mmCIF file of C-alpha atoms in Angstrom:
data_model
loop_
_atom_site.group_PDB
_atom_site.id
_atom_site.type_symbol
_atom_site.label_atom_id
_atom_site.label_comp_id
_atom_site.label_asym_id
_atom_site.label_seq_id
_atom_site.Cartn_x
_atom_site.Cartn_y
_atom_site.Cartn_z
ATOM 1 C CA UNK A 200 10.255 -19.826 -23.834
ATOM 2 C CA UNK A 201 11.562 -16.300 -23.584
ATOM 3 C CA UNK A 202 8.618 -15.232 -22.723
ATOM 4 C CA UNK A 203 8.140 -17.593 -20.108
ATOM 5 C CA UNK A 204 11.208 -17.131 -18.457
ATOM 6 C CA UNK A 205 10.403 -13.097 -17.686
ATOM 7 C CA UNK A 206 7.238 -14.296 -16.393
ATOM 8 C CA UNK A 207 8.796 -16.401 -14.016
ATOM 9 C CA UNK A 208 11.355 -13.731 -12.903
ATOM 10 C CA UNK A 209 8.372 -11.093 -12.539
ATOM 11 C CA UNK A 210 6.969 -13.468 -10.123
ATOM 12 C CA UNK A 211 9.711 -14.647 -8.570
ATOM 13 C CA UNK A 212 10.529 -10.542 -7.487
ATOM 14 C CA UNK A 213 6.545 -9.906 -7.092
ATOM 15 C CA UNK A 214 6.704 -13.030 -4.665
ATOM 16 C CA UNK A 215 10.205 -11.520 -2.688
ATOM 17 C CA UNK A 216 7.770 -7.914 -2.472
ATOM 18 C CA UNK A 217 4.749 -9.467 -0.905
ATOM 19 C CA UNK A 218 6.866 -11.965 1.959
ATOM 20 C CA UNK A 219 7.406 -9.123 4.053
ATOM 21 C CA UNK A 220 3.747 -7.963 3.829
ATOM 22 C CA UNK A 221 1.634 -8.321 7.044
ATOM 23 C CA UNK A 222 -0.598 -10.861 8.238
ATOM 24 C CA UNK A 223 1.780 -13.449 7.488
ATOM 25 C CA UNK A 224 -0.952 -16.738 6.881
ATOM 26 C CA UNK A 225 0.827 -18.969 9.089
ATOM 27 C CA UNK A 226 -1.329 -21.651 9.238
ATOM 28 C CA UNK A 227 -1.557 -21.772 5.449
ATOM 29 C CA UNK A 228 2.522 -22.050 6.026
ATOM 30 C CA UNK A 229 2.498 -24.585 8.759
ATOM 31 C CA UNK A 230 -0.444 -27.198 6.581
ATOM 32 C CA UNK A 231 1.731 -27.023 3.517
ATOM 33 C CA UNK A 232 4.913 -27.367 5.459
ATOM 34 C CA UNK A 233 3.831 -30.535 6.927
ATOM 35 C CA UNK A 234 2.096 -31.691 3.996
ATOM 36 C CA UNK A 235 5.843 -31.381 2.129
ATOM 37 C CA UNK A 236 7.506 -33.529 5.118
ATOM 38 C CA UNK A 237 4.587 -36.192 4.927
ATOM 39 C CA UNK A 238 4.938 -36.964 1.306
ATOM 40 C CA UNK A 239 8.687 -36.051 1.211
ATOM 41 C CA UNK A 240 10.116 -37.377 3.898
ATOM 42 C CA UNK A 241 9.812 -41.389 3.434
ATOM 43 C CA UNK A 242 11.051 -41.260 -0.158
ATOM 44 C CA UNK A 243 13.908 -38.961 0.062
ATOM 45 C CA UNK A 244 15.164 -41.175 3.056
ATOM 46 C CA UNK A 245 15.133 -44.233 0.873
ATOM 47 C CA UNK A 246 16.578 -42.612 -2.465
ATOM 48 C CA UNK A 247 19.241 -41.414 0.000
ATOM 49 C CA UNK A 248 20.356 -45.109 0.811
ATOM 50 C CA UNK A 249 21.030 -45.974 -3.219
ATOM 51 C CA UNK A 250 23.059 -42.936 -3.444
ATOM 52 C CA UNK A 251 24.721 -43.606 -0.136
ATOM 53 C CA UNK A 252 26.290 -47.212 -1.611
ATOM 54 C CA UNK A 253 26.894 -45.710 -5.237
ATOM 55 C CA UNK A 254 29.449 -42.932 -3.700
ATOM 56 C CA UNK A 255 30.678 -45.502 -1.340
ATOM 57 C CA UNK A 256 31.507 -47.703 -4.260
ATOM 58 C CA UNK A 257 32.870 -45.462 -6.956
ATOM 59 C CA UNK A 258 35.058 -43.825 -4.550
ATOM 60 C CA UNK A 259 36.292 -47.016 -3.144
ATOM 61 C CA UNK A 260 36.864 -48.344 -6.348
ATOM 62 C CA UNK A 261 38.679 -45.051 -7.638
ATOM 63 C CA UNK A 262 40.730 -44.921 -3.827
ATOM 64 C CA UNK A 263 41.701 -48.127 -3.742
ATOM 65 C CA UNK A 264 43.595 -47.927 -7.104
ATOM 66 C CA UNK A 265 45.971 -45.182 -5.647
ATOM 67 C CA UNK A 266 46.251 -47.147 -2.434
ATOM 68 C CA UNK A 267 44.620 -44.750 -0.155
ATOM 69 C CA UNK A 268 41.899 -46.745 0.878
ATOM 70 C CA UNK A 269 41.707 -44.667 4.280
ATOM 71 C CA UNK A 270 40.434 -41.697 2.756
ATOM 72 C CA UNK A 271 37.420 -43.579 1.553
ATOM 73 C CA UNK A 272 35.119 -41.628 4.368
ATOM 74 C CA UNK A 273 36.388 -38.331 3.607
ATOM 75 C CA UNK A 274 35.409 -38.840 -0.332
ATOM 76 C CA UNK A 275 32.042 -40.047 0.708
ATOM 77 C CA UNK A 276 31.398 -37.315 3.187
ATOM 78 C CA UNK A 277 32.299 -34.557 0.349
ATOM 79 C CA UNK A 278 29.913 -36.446 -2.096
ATOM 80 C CA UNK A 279 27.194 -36.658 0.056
ATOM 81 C CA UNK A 280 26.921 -33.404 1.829
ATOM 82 C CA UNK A 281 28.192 -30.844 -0.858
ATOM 83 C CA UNK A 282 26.590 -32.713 -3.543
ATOM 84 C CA UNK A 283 24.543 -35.677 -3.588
ATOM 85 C CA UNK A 284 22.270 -34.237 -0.458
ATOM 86 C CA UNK A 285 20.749 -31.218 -1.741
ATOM 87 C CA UNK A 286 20.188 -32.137 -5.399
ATOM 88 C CA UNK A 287 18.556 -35.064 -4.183
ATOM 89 C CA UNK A 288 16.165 -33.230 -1.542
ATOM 90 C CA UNK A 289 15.434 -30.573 -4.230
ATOM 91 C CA UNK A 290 14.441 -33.059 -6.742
ATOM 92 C CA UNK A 291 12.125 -34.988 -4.551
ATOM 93 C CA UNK A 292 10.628 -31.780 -3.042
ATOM 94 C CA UNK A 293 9.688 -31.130 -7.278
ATOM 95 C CA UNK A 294 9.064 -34.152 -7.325
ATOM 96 C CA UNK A 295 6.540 -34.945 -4.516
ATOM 97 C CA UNK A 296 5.308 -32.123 -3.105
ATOM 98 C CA UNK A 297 6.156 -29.468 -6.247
ATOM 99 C CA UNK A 298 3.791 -31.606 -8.408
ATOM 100 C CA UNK A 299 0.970 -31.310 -5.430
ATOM 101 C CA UNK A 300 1.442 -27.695 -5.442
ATOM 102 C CA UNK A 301 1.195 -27.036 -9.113
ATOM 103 C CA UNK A 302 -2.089 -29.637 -9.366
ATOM 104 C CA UNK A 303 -3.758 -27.573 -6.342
ATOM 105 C CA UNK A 304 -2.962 -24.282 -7.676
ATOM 106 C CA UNK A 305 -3.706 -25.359 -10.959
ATOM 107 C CA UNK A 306 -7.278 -26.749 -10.251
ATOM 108 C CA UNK A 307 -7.758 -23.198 -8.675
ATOM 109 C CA UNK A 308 -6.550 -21.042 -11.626
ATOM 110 C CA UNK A 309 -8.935 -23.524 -14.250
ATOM 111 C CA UNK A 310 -12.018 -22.886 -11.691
ATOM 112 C CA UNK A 311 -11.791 -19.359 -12.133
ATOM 113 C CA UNK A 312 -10.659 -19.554 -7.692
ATOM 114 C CA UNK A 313 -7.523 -17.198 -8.678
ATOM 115 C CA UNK A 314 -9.805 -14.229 -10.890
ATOM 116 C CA UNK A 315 -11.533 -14.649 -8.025
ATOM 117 C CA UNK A 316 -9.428 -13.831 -5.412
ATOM 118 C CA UNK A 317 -8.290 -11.018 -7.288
ATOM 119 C CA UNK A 318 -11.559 -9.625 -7.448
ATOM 120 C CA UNK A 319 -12.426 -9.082 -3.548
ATOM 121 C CA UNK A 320 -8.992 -7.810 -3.479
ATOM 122 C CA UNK A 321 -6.774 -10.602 -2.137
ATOM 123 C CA UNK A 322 -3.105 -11.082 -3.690
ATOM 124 C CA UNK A 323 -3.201 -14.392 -4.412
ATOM 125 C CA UNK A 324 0.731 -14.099 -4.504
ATOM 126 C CA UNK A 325 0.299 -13.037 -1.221
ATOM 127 C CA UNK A 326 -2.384 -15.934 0.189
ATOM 128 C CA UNK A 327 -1.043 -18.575 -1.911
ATOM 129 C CA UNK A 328 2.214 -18.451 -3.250
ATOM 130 C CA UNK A 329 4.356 -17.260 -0.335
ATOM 131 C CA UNK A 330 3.427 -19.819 1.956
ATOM 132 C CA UNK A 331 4.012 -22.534 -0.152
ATOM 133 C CA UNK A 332 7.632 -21.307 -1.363
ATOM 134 C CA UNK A 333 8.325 -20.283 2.431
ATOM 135 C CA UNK A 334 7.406 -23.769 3.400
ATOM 136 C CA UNK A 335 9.278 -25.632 0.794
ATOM 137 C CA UNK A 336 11.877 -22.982 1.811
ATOM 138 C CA UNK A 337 12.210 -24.134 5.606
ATOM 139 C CA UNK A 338 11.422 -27.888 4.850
ATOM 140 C CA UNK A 339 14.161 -28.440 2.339
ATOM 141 C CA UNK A 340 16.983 -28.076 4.978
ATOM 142 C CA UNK A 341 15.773 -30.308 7.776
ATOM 143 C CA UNK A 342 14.956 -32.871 4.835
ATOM 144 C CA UNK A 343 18.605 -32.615 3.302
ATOM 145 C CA UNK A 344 19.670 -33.314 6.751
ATOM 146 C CA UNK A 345 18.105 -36.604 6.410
ATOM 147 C CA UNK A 346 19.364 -37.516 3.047
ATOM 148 C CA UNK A 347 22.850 -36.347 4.508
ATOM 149 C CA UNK A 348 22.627 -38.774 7.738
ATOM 150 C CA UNK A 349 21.112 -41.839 5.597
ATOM 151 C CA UNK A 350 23.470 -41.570 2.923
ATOM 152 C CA UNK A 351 26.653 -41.800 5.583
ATOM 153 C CA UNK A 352 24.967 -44.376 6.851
ATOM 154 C CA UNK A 353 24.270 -46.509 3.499
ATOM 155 C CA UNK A 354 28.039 -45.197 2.444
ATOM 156 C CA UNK A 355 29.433 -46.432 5.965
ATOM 157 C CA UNK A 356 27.680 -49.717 5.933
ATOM 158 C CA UNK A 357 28.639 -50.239 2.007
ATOM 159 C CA UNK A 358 32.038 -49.629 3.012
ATOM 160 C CA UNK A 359 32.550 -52.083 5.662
ATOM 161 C CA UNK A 360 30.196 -54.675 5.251
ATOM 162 C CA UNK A 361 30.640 -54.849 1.305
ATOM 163 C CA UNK A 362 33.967 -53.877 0.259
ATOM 164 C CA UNK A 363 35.895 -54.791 3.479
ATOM 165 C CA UNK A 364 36.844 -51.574 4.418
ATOM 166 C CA UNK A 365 38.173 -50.233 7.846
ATOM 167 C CA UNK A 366 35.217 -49.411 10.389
ATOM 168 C CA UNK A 367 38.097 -47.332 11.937
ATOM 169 C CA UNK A 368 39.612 -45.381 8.761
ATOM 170 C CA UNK A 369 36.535 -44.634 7.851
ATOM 171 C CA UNK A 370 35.221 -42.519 10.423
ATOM 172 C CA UNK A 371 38.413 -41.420 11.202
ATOM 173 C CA UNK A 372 38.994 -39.691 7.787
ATOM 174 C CA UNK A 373 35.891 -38.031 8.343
ATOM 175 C CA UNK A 374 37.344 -34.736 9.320
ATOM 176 C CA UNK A 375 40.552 -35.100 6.354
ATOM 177 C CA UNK A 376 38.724 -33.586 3.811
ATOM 178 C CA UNK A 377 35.414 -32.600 5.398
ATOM 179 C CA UNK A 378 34.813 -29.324 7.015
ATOM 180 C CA UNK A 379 31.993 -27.603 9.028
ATOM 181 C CA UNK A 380 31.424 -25.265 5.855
ATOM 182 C CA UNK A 381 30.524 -27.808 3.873
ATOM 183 C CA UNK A 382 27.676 -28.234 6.012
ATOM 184 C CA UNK A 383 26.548 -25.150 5.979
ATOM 185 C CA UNK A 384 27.063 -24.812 1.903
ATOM 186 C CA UNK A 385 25.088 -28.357 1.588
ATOM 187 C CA UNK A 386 22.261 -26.490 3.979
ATOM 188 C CA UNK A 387 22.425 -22.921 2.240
ATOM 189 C CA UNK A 388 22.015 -24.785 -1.115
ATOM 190 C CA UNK A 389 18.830 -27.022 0.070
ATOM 191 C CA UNK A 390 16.866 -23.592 1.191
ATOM 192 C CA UNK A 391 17.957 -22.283 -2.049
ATOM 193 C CA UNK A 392 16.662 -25.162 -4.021
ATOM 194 C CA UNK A 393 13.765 -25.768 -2.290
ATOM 195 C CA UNK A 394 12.605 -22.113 -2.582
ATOM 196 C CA UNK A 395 13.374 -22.599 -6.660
ATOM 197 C CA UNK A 396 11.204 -25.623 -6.761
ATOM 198 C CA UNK A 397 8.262 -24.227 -4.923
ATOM 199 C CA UNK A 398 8.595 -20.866 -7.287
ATOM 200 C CA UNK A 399 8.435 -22.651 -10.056
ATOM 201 C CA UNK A 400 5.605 -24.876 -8.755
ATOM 202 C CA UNK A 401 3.302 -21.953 -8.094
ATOM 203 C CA UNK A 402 4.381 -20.619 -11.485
ATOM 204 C CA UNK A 403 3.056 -23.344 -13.921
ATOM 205 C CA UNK A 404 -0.119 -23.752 -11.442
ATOM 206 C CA UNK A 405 -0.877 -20.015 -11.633
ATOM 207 C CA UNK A 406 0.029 -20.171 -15.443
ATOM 208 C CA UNK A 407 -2.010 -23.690 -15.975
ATOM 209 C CA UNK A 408 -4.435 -23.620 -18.811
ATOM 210 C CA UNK A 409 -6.844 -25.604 -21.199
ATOM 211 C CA UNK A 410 -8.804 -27.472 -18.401
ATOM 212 C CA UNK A 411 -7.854 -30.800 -16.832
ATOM 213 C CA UNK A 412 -5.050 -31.898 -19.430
ATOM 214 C CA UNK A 413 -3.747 -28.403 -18.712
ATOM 215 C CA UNK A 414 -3.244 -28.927 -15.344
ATOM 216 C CA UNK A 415 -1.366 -31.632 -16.023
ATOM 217 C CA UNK A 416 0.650 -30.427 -18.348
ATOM 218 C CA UNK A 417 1.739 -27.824 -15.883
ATOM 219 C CA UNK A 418 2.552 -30.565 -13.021
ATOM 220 C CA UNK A 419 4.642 -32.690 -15.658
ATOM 221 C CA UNK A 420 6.868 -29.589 -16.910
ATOM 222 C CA UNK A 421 7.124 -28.441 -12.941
ATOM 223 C CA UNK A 422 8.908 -31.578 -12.407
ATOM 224 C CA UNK A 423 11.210 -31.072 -15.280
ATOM 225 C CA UNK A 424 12.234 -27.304 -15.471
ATOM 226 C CA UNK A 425 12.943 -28.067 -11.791
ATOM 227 C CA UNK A 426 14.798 -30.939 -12.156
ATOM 228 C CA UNK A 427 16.735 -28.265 -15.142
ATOM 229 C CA UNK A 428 16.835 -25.073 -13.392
ATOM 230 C CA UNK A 429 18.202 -26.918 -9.756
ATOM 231 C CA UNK A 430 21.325 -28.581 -11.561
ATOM 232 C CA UNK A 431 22.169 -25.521 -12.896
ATOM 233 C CA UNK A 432 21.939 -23.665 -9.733
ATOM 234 C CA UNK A 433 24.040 -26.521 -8.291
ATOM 235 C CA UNK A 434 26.270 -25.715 -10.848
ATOM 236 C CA UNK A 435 26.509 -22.127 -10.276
ATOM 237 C CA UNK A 436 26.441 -22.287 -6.524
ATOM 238 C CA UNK A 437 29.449 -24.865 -6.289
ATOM 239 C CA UNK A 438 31.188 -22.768 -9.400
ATOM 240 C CA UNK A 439 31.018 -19.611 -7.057
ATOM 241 C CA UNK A 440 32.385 -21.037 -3.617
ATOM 242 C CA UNK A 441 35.244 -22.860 -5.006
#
């Protein structure tokens, strides 16, 4: 595990050395890019609804017992955006298109495509890993937009239609508790977990070994030292701004 772990590092800082190097592949960047939106984008909108309704209902349950129902928006809104949004786009960007990553890179590495690589003197850091972190990179925040605007949505909807609530208190108390920075904080973390997942999807696909079952070995633990290492940057991140 140890072990593991300054592997990871070394190619997290070997990946940061080669970004800057030129050619940049960009249409490597722009095919995985769009591959992460088209099998990202559909299920993080419609995890964001569930989570939408949950907030809206344990904060309307918890507000309503100190009789302050009109701060039920502003509650929401701080779930959502500083929380709920970027955990949940970083978990289906390991999810979805992390696993994809690690299965492609994996089949490579078992076929002997990576050695290869190496040999006619191509970085497969370079070729391969930087524009798939780079594109999970610049995905993740457009996506957590989306789980931010469906989950106000489901949260708004919950609120009035289910629990009574005031259309009016609601979005007034918007801007109570809520502030621009917690925007940008929900936006910053979403780059910064997207970038983790895709690292750590390249890792176990570059590291994959033992054939087929390998491979999927690899793609099963990407989803779950993700899933591990993104709640604890969550932690850290929110820790550190407070």
């Amino acid at each position: 595990m140890i072990r593991a772990s300054g592997e990871f590092v070394a190619l997290t800082l070997d990946t940061l050395r080669a970004a800057p190097r030129r050619p940049f592949h960009w249409r490597e960047f722009i095919q995985q890019a769009w591959f992460i939106v088209s099998v990202s984008a559909l299920p993080t909108a419609l995890v964001a609804i569930p989570f939408g309704a949950v907030l809206a209902l344990q904060a309307g349950n918890l507000i309503r017992q100190f009789g302050a129902q009109s701060f039920t928006g502003a509650t929401a809104v701080l779930g959502i955006v500083r929380e709920a949004s970027p955990v949940v786009t970083a978990l289906m960007i390991a999810g979805a298109a992390g696993s994809a990553i690690c299965a492609d890179l994996g089949a490579r590495k078992i076929r002997d495509e990576i050695d290869a690589l190496e040999v006619l003197g191509i970085d497969p850091l370079h070729r391969l890993v930087v524009p798939r972190v780079a594109a999970c990179a610049f995905v993740a925040p457009f996506l957590n937009g989306l789980v931010t605007t469906v989950g106000l949505i489901a949260s708004y909807l919950f609120n009035v239609v289910a629990q009574g609530g005031s259309p009016g208190a609601y979005l007034q108390s918007f801007n109570a508790l809520a502030e621009l920075s917690d925007l940008w904080l929900s936006e910053v973390k979403a780059l910064v977990f997207g970038a983790t997942a895709g690292l750590i999807a390249c890792f176990k696909g570059l590291t994959a070994a033992g054939g087929p079952k390998g491979v999927g070995d690899a793609v099963n633990q990407t989803v779950v030292f993700a899933a591990m290492l993104l709640f604890a940057e969550n932690f850290l991140i929110s820790a550190a701004v407070r």
